[in-house]
Structures are given as C-alpha cells and as structure tokens.
Amino acid sequence: AQTVTQSQPEMSVQEAETVTLSCTYDTSENNYYLFWYKQPPSRQMILVIRQEAYKQQNATENRFSVNFQKAAKSFSLKISDSQLGDTAMYFCAFRTLSGNTGKLIFGQGTTLQVKP
Amino acid sequence: EAQVTQNPRYLITVTGKKLTVTCSQNMNHEYMSWYRQDPGLGLRQIYYSMNVEVTDKGDVPEGYKVSRKEKRNFPLILESPSPNQTSLYFCASSSTRYSGELFFGEGSRLTVL
C-alpha cells in the first residue's frame, strides 16, 4: 500500500530564517506526482508546490523549493525567508497515475509556526 | 474565477437527520472527489467520480452516498449521520484522474450531536 509519512508533527522558525519540512513516501510505482499543500487557519487547502516523479530537477516556487530524492523516496520542503503568513499546517501528498481512484494520499501534516 | 464551491461551510445537526453537502466546480473538470479530514489522520478519500454517472468508493465510504448527474456538481449525502461523522469535509476536482493537483473547496465543518 502507498503511504506518506511526515515525522515532524510541529515545527517553529524565526521570521526571515529557513526551515525544512520532511516527508517520505512508499510506492512501487515509477510515475506519480508529489505535492505540498498549505492549510492556514482559514482551513483552505492551498497548493504550494508540485513535483512530477519523472523530472529530476527539483521544483521551486519563489521562496519554496523541494529536495526530491526518488531512490530514497524522500520529498522535503524548504521555506526560505520565512514570513508570518507561512504559519500553517503543511501536508505532503502523493498522487498515483495508475488505477482509477485518482486519489491523493496525504501525510499526517506538520504544523509550522513562524515567530516574529 | 476558477473555483470549487461547497455549502454549507458550517453545520451542526443531530444523529439521524439526513443532510447534503453540495459541491460545484466551474472548471469543466471530469474528476471530482470528497475527502474528510480528522486530527492525526490527514485527509482520507470518501468517494470519487471520474465523470458524469461514474462514481466509486474511496477509502472511507461507510455512511455516505454521492451522485454525479451533472459534470459540475458532486453532492455528498449523509442519509443518517452519526457522531463519528463529525469532521471537516473537502470537495476537490481535477481535469482528469491522471491530472496533477487537486483543486479544493473551502471545506465544510460538520458536527453531529
């Protein structure tokens, strides 16, 4: 079965500093998507960044970047120059390209607090 | 504006009183899905639909029903709600089941007393 594990339930970082959130996953597939979603106190699920498994280059979106290690099945999120608005729960998610469900498999989430 | 709209956003109800959470998307997406979010468990898929009139169970379908009569709408029905269905519910859509990210609605907080 495919699983996603986030081993850090809570993290904190000082404003303007850099923080890395960890995620590992388990799958026997070769092609899939990986995502990081942000859930602020408003509860909305906001896409932060996506990575296609066939791409070797790590995805970046402004202050957000990932370290995708396919062989190790690791997908960490780095947030640079942290801002107070980054305070949220962050979910790592995996989407299979096989079968019919099309579902996202989520980790348990990491609550990030950015301190002024 | 491209969006997924859910209603109601908040609802408190009692055990056994049927309720429907509506979901509508304006992006002409084929694929739609419902998730529930519970503390420590992340989000889990309840039901999904690959297209009109095509629906199937996800990981936690017990106590829920869905229908997909129109492409844009995918309501979630709780025929006889129970307290263990107290949760935060999300509707989501994507172009197809093989597309990249899911686009999420704003969530519906349901409390069953």
PDB file of C-alpha atoms in Angstrom:
ATOM      1  CA  ALA A   1       0.000   0.000   0.000  1.00  0.00           C
ATOM      2  CA  GLN A   2       1.131   3.517  -0.706  1.00  0.00           C
ATOM      3  CA  THR A   3       1.836   5.630   2.339  1.00  0.00           C
ATOM      4  CA  VAL A   4       3.090   9.122   3.111  1.00  0.00           C
ATOM      5  CA  THR A   5       4.856   9.895   6.371  1.00  0.00           C
ATOM      6  CA  GLN A   6       5.597  13.264   7.918  1.00  0.00           C
ATOM      7  CA  SER A   7       7.683  12.671  11.003  1.00  0.00           C
ATOM      8  CA  GLN A   8       7.566  16.223  12.390  1.00  0.00           C
ATOM      9  CA  PRO A   9       4.160  16.991  13.950  1.00  0.00           C
ATOM     10  CA  GLU A  10       5.195  20.527  14.888  1.00  0.00           C
ATOM     11  CA  MET A  11       7.972  22.908  13.946  1.00  0.00           C
ATOM     12  CA  SER A  12       8.800  26.541  14.555  1.00  0.00           C
ATOM     13  CA  VAL A  13      11.099  29.028  12.863  1.00  0.00           C
ATOM     14  CA  GLN A  14      12.037  32.643  13.339  1.00  0.00           C
ATOM     15  CA  GLU A  15      10.819  35.109  10.781  1.00  0.00           C
ATOM     16  CA  ALA A  16      13.270  35.514   7.853  1.00  0.00           C
ATOM     17  CA  GLU A  17      15.007  32.218   8.570  1.00  0.00           C
ATOM     18  CA  THR A  18      14.897  28.964   6.608  1.00  0.00           C
ATOM     19  CA  VAL A  19      13.056  25.808   7.612  1.00  0.00           C
ATOM     20  CA  THR A  20      12.824  22.346   6.069  1.00  0.00           C
ATOM     21  CA  LEU A  21       9.830  20.033   6.435  1.00  0.00           C
ATOM     22  CA  SER A  22      10.383  16.329   5.901  1.00  0.00           C
ATOM     23  CA  CYS A  23       8.296  13.823   4.004  1.00  0.00           C
ATOM     24  CA  THR A  24       8.883  10.232   2.998  1.00  0.00           C
ATOM     25  CA  TYR A  25       6.612   8.013   0.960  1.00  0.00           C
ATOM     26  CA  ASP A  26       6.336   4.430  -0.088  1.00  0.00           C
ATOM     27  CA  THR A  27       5.290   3.219  -3.519  1.00  0.00           C
ATOM     28  CA  SER A  28       6.274   0.640  -6.099  1.00  0.00           C
ATOM     29  CA  GLU A  29       5.245   2.902  -8.967  1.00  0.00           C
ATOM     30  CA  ASN A  30       7.639   4.781 -11.184  1.00  0.00           C
ATOM     31  CA  ASN A  31       5.406   7.633 -12.318  1.00  0.00           C
ATOM     32  CA  TYR A  32       3.460   9.766  -9.892  1.00  0.00           C
ATOM     33  CA  TYR A  33       3.029  13.290  -8.568  1.00  0.00           C
ATOM     34  CA  LEU A  34       4.106  14.721  -5.243  1.00  0.00           C
ATOM     35  CA  PHE A  35       2.700  17.853  -3.670  1.00  0.00           C
ATOM     36  CA  TRP A  36       2.948  20.104  -0.698  1.00  0.00           C
ATOM     37  CA  TYR A  37      -0.294  21.727   0.392  1.00  0.00           C
ATOM     38  CA  LYS A  38      -0.629  24.506   2.934  1.00  0.00           C
ATOM     39  CA  GLN A  39      -3.613  24.756   5.274  1.00  0.00           C
ATOM     40  CA  PRO A  40      -3.744  28.092   7.110  1.00  0.00           C
ATOM     41  CA  PRO A  41      -6.179  28.748   9.974  1.00  0.00           C
ATOM     42  CA  SER A  42      -8.845  29.509   7.363  1.00  0.00           C
ATOM     43  CA  ARG A  43      -8.717  25.735   6.668  1.00  0.00           C
ATOM     44  CA  GLN A  44      -8.458  26.136   2.906  1.00  0.00           C
ATOM     45  CA  MET A  45      -6.115  23.707   1.143  1.00  0.00           C
ATOM     46  CA  ILE A  46      -3.643  25.700  -0.935  1.00  0.00           C
ATOM     47  CA  LEU A  47      -1.177  24.126  -3.320  1.00  0.00           C
ATOM     48  CA  VAL A  48       2.376  25.206  -2.507  1.00  0.00           C
ATOM     49  CA  ILE A  49       4.424  23.182  -4.954  1.00  0.00           C
ATOM     50  CA  ARG A  50       4.232  20.091  -7.163  1.00  0.00           C
ATOM     51  CA  GLN A  51       6.795  17.644  -8.491  1.00  0.00           C
ATOM     52  CA  GLU A  52       6.427  15.104 -11.291  1.00  0.00           C
ATOM     53  CA  ALA A  53       8.375  11.939 -10.482  1.00  0.00           C
ATOM     54  CA  TYR A  54       9.856  11.700 -13.982  1.00  0.00           C
ATOM     55  CA  LYS A  55      11.521  15.098 -13.597  1.00  0.00           C
ATOM     56  CA  GLN A  56      14.943  15.029 -11.996  1.00  0.00           C
ATOM     57  CA  GLN A  57      15.056  18.762 -11.449  1.00  0.00           C
ATOM     58  CA  ASN A  58      13.724  19.902  -8.100  1.00  0.00           C
ATOM     59  CA  ALA A  59      10.678  22.165  -8.301  1.00  0.00           C
ATOM     60  CA  THR A  60      10.842  25.730  -6.998  1.00  0.00           C
ATOM     61  CA  GLU A  61       8.163  28.371  -6.445  1.00  0.00           C
ATOM     62  CA  ASN A  62       9.555  31.656  -5.198  1.00  0.00           C
ATOM     63  CA  ARG A  63      10.611  31.055  -1.580  1.00  0.00           C
ATOM     64  CA  PHE A  64       9.540  27.414  -1.663  1.00  0.00           C
ATOM     65  CA  SER A  65      11.660  24.600  -3.027  1.00  0.00           C
ATOM     66  CA  VAL A  66      11.790  20.845  -2.702  1.00  0.00           C
ATOM     67  CA  ASN A  67      14.514  18.269  -2.383  1.00  0.00           C
ATOM     68  CA  PHE A  68      13.186  15.276  -4.317  1.00  0.00           C
ATOM     69  CA  GLN A  69      15.182  12.078  -3.807  1.00  0.00           C
ATOM     70  CA  LYS A  70      13.364   9.461  -5.848  1.00  0.00           C
ATOM     71  CA  ALA A  71      15.512   6.490  -4.896  1.00  0.00           C
ATOM     72  CA  ALA A  72      15.226   7.341  -1.224  1.00  0.00           C
ATOM     73  CA  LYS A  73      11.515   8.182  -1.621  1.00  0.00           C
ATOM     74  CA  SER A  74      12.022  11.481   0.115  1.00  0.00           C
ATOM     75  CA  PHE A  75      10.349  14.803  -0.670  1.00  0.00           C
ATOM     76  CA  SER A  76      11.262  17.631   1.702  1.00  0.00           C
ATOM     77  CA  LEU A  77      10.032  21.223   1.515  1.00  0.00           C
ATOM     78  CA  LYS A  78      12.350  24.146   2.159  1.00  0.00           C
ATOM     79  CA  ILE A  79      10.876  27.531   3.003  1.00  0.00           C
ATOM     80  CA  SER A  80      13.353  30.380   2.709  1.00  0.00           C
ATOM     81  CA  ASP A  81      12.978  33.828   4.260  1.00  0.00           C
ATOM     82  CA  SER A  82      10.042  32.618   6.368  1.00  0.00           C
ATOM     83  CA  GLN A  83       7.146  35.039   6.775  1.00  0.00           C
ATOM     84  CA  LEU A  84       4.430  35.255   9.409  1.00  0.00           C
ATOM     85  CA  GLY A  85       1.905  34.313   6.722  1.00  0.00           C
ATOM     86  CA  ASP A  86       3.647  30.969   6.307  1.00  0.00           C
ATOM     87  CA  THR A  87       2.223  29.877   9.663  1.00  0.00           C
ATOM     88  CA  ALA A  88       0.004  26.922   8.762  1.00  0.00           C
ATOM     89  CA  MET A  89      -0.273  23.180   8.658  1.00  0.00           C
ATOM     90  CA  TYR A  90       1.608  21.654   5.740  1.00  0.00           C
ATOM     91  CA  PHE A  91       0.629  18.393   4.127  1.00  0.00           C
ATOM     92  CA  CYS A  92       2.768  16.256   1.884  1.00  0.00           C
ATOM     93  CA  ALA A  93       0.716  14.296  -0.656  1.00  0.00           C
ATOM     94  CA  PHE A  94       1.230  11.624  -3.302  1.00  0.00           C
ATOM     95  CA  ARG A  95      -0.943  11.077  -6.353  1.00  0.00           C
ATOM     96  CA  THR A  96      -0.817   7.823  -8.241  1.00  0.00           C
ATOM     97  CA  LEU A  97      -1.021   7.665 -12.007  1.00  0.00           C
ATOM     98  CA  SER A  98      -2.267   4.098 -12.019  1.00  0.00           C
ATOM     99  CA  GLY A  99      -5.684   2.685 -11.221  1.00  0.00           C
ATOM    100  CA  ASN A 100      -8.947   4.586 -11.225  1.00  0.00           C
ATOM    101  CA  THR A 101      -9.151   6.287  -7.861  1.00  0.00           C
ATOM    102  CA  GLY A 102      -7.041   9.336  -8.732  1.00  0.00           C
ATOM    103  CA  LYS A 103      -6.753   9.930  -5.033  1.00  0.00           C
ATOM    104  CA  LEU A 104      -4.244  11.961  -3.152  1.00  0.00           C
ATOM    105  CA  ILE A 105      -2.621  10.116  -0.260  1.00  0.00           C
ATOM    106  CA  PHE A 106      -1.784  12.559   2.490  1.00  0.00           C
ATOM    107  CA  GLY A 107       0.681  12.561   5.327  1.00  0.00           C
ATOM    108  CA  GLN A 108      -0.450  13.438   8.828  1.00  0.00           C
ATOM    109  CA  GLY A 109       0.662  17.047   8.485  1.00  0.00           C
ATOM    110  CA  THR A 110       3.277  19.321  10.066  1.00  0.00           C
ATOM    111  CA  THR A 111       2.171  22.400  11.952  1.00  0.00           C
ATOM    112  CA  LEU A 112       4.603  25.240  11.271  1.00  0.00           C
ATOM    113  CA  GLN A 113       4.709  28.354  13.415  1.00  0.00           C
ATOM    114  CA  VAL A 114       6.690  31.358  12.223  1.00  0.00           C
ATOM    115  CA  LYS A 115       7.717  33.536  15.152  1.00  0.00           C
ATOM    116  CA  PRO A 116       8.298  37.284  14.877  1.00  0.00           C
TER     117      PRO A 116
ATOM    118  CA  GLU B   1     -12.656  32.877 -11.154  1.00  0.00           C
ATOM    119  CA  ALA B   2     -11.904  29.154 -11.229  1.00  0.00           C
ATOM    120  CA  GLN B   3     -13.165  27.589  -8.041  1.00  0.00           C
ATOM    121  CA  VAL B   4     -14.746  24.724  -6.175  1.00  0.00           C
ATOM    122  CA  THR B   5     -17.689  25.832  -4.046  1.00  0.00           C
ATOM    123  CA  GLN B   6     -19.047  23.887  -1.085  1.00  0.00           C
ATOM    124  CA  ASN B   7     -22.119  24.541   1.025  1.00  0.00           C
ATOM    125  CA  PRO B   8     -22.762  24.752   3.858  1.00  0.00           C
ATOM    126  CA  ARG B   9     -19.443  25.834   5.337  1.00  0.00           C
ATOM    127  CA  TYR B  10     -20.600  25.048   8.850  1.00  0.00           C
ATOM    128  CA  LEU B  11     -23.368  22.770  10.061  1.00  0.00           C
ATOM    129  CA  ILE B  12     -24.445  21.389  13.403  1.00  0.00           C
ATOM    130  CA  THR B  13     -27.006  18.618  13.200  1.00  0.00           C
ATOM    131  CA  VAL B  14     -28.363  15.718  15.224  1.00  0.00           C
ATOM    132  CA  THR B  15     -27.970  11.989  14.818  1.00  0.00           C
ATOM    133  CA  GLY B  16     -30.166  10.552  12.097  1.00  0.00           C
ATOM    134  CA  LYS B  17     -31.179  13.777  10.365  1.00  0.00           C
ATOM    135  CA  LYS B  18     -30.352  13.462   6.669  1.00  0.00           C
ATOM    136  CA  LEU B  19     -28.154  16.145   5.206  1.00  0.00           C
ATOM    137  CA  THR B  20     -26.488  17.021   1.929  1.00  0.00           C
ATOM    138  CA  VAL B  21     -23.280  18.936   1.376  1.00  0.00           C
ATOM    139  CA  THR B  22     -23.225  20.438  -2.092  1.00  0.00           C
ATOM    140  CA  CYS B  23     -20.145  20.824  -4.269  1.00  0.00           C
ATOM    141  CA  SER B  24     -19.865  22.647  -7.557  1.00  0.00           C
ATOM    142  CA  GLN B  25     -16.875  23.396  -9.800  1.00  0.00           C
ATOM    143  CA  ASN B  26     -16.694  25.807 -12.735  1.00  0.00           C
ATOM    144  CA  MET B  27     -13.564  24.441 -14.426  1.00  0.00           C
ATOM    145  CA  ASN B  28     -15.218  21.748 -16.561  1.00  0.00           C
ATOM    146  CA  HIS B  29     -13.272  19.098 -14.653  1.00  0.00           C
ATOM    147  CA  GLU B  30     -14.088  15.449 -15.268  1.00  0.00           C
ATOM    148  CA  TYR B  31     -12.775  14.202 -11.935  1.00  0.00           C
ATOM    149  CA  MET B  32     -14.265  15.082  -8.548  1.00  0.00           C
ATOM    150  CA  SER B  33     -13.737  13.657  -5.101  1.00  0.00           C
ATOM    151  CA  TRP B  34     -14.687  14.012  -1.437  1.00  0.00           C
ATOM    152  CA  TYR B  35     -12.273  13.849   1.491  1.00  0.00           C
ATOM    153  CA  ARG B  36     -12.659  14.052   5.216  1.00  0.00           C
ATOM    154  CA  GLN B  37     -10.002  15.480   7.488  1.00  0.00           C
ATOM    155  CA  ASP B  38      -9.558  14.282  11.057  1.00  0.00           C
ATOM    156  CA  PRO B  39      -6.792  15.189  13.531  1.00  0.00           C
ATOM    157  CA  GLY B  40      -3.747  12.967  13.215  1.00  0.00           C
ATOM    158  CA  LEU B  41      -5.135  11.158  10.165  1.00  0.00           C
ATOM    159  CA  GLY B  42      -4.624  13.711   7.419  1.00  0.00           C
ATOM    160  CA  LEU B  43      -7.199  13.654   4.637  1.00  0.00           C
ATOM    161  CA  ARG B  44      -8.876  10.451   3.505  1.00  0.00           C
ATOM    162  CA  GLN B  45     -10.878   9.884   0.348  1.00  0.00           C
ATOM    163  CA  ILE B  46     -14.574   9.102   0.797  1.00  0.00           C
ATOM    164  CA  TYR B  47     -15.846   8.821  -2.782  1.00  0.00           C
ATOM    165  CA  TYR B  48     -14.698   9.832  -6.205  1.00  0.00           C
ATOM    166  CA  SER B  49     -16.155  10.318  -9.665  1.00  0.00           C
ATOM    167  CA  MET B  50     -14.291  10.016 -12.933  1.00  0.00           C
ATOM    168  CA  ASN B  51     -17.107  11.561 -14.937  1.00  0.00           C
ATOM    169  CA  VAL B  52     -20.865  12.029 -15.098  1.00  0.00           C
ATOM    170  CA  GLU B  53     -22.719   8.967 -13.781  1.00  0.00           C
ATOM    171  CA  VAL B  54     -19.429   7.273 -12.828  1.00  0.00           C
ATOM    172  CA  THR B  55     -18.758   7.118  -9.096  1.00  0.00           C
ATOM    173  CA  ASP B  56     -16.892   4.743  -6.828  1.00  0.00           C
ATOM    174  CA  LYS B  57     -15.912   4.243  -3.206  1.00  0.00           C
ATOM    175  CA  GLY B  58     -12.754   5.631  -1.728  1.00  0.00           C
ATOM    176  CA  ASP B  59     -11.116   4.531   1.499  1.00  0.00           C
ATOM    177  CA  VAL B  60     -13.832   5.520   3.985  1.00  0.00           C
ATOM    178  CA  PRO B  61     -17.229   5.357   2.206  1.00  0.00           C
ATOM    179  CA  GLU B  62     -19.346   3.913   5.027  1.00  0.00           C
ATOM    180  CA  GLY B  63     -22.293   6.125   5.895  1.00  0.00           C
ATOM    181  CA  TYR B  64     -22.005   8.309   2.787  1.00  0.00           C
ATOM    182  CA  LYS B  65     -23.599   8.459  -0.641  1.00  0.00           C
ATOM    183  CA  VAL B  66     -22.817  10.548  -3.694  1.00  0.00           C
ATOM    184  CA  SER B  67     -24.270  11.249  -7.101  1.00  0.00           C
ATOM    185  CA  ARG B  68     -22.912  12.801 -10.282  1.00  0.00           C
ATOM    186  CA  LYS B  69     -25.797  13.755 -12.540  1.00  0.00           C
ATOM    187  CA  GLU B  70     -24.087  16.812 -13.945  1.00  0.00           C
ATOM    188  CA  LYS B  71     -20.437  17.395 -14.637  1.00  0.00           C
ATOM    189  CA  ARG B  72     -20.149  20.413 -12.378  1.00  0.00           C
ATOM    190  CA  ASN B  73     -21.934  19.046  -9.289  1.00  0.00           C
ATOM    191  CA  PHE B  74     -20.978  16.290  -6.872  1.00  0.00           C
ATOM    192  CA  PRO B  75     -23.080  16.336  -3.683  1.00  0.00           C
ATOM    193  CA  LEU B  76     -22.204  14.316  -0.584  1.00  0.00           C
ATOM    194  CA  ILE B  77     -25.179  12.785   1.187  1.00  0.00           C
ATOM    195  CA  LEU B  78     -25.303  11.593   4.779  1.00  0.00           C
ATOM    196  CA  GLU B  79     -28.516   9.563   4.998  1.00  0.00           C
ATOM    197  CA  SER B  80     -28.365   9.021   8.766  1.00  0.00           C
ATOM    198  CA  PRO B  81     -25.495  10.983  10.275  1.00  0.00           C
ATOM    199  CA  SER B  82     -23.744   9.682  13.365  1.00  0.00           C
ATOM    200  CA  PRO B  83     -21.317  11.404  15.756  1.00  0.00           C
ATOM    201  CA  ASN B  84     -18.323   9.625  14.173  1.00  0.00           C
ATOM    202  CA  GLN B  85     -19.045  11.596  11.010  1.00  0.00           C
ATOM    203  CA  THR B  86     -18.183  14.820  12.794  1.00  0.00           C
ATOM    204  CA  SER B  87     -15.327  16.069  10.645  1.00  0.00           C
ATOM    205  CA  LEU B  88     -14.041  18.639   8.192  1.00  0.00           C
ATOM    206  CA  TYR B  89     -15.073  17.762   4.651  1.00  0.00           C
ATOM    207  CA  PHE B  90     -13.434  18.814   1.412  1.00  0.00           C
ATOM    208  CA  CYS B  91     -14.624  18.547  -2.139  1.00  0.00           C
ATOM    209  CA  ALA B  92     -11.911  18.565  -4.791  1.00  0.00           C
ATOM    210  CA  SER B  93     -11.627  18.378  -8.560  1.00  0.00           C
ATOM    211  CA  SER B  94      -9.080  17.971 -11.325  1.00  0.00           C
ATOM    212  CA  SER B  95      -9.189  17.855 -15.083  1.00  0.00           C
ATOM    213  CA  THR B  96      -8.926  14.060 -15.121  1.00  0.00           C
ATOM    214  CA  ARG B  97      -7.930  11.382 -12.619  1.00  0.00           C
ATOM    215  CA  TYR B  98      -4.420  11.479 -14.089  1.00  0.00           C
ATOM    216  CA  SER B  99      -4.039  15.238 -13.870  1.00  0.00           C
ATOM    217  CA  GLY B 100      -1.695  16.894 -11.443  1.00  0.00           C
ATOM    218  CA  GLU B 101      -3.006  18.709  -8.440  1.00  0.00           C
ATOM    219  CA  LEU B 102      -6.483  18.616  -6.994  1.00  0.00           C
ATOM    220  CA  PHE B 103      -8.298  21.934  -6.562  1.00  0.00           C
ATOM    221  CA  PHE B 104     -10.038  22.054  -3.211  1.00  0.00           C
ATOM    222  CA  GLY B 105     -13.162  23.740  -1.961  1.00  0.00           C
ATOM    223  CA  GLU B 106     -13.029  25.793   1.225  1.00  0.00           C
ATOM    224  CA  GLY B 107     -14.179  22.951   3.440  1.00  0.00           C
ATOM    225  CA  SER B 108     -17.364  22.175   5.372  1.00  0.00           C
ATOM    226  CA  ARG B 109     -17.205  21.752   9.139  1.00  0.00           C
ATOM    227  CA  LEU B 110     -19.868  19.242  10.177  1.00  0.00           C
ATOM    228  CA  THR B 111     -20.791  18.454  13.764  1.00  0.00           C
ATOM    229  CA  VAL B 112     -23.213  15.617  14.534  1.00  0.00           C
ATOM    230  CA  LEU B 113     -24.618  15.634  18.059  1.00  0.00           C
TER     231      LEU B 113
END
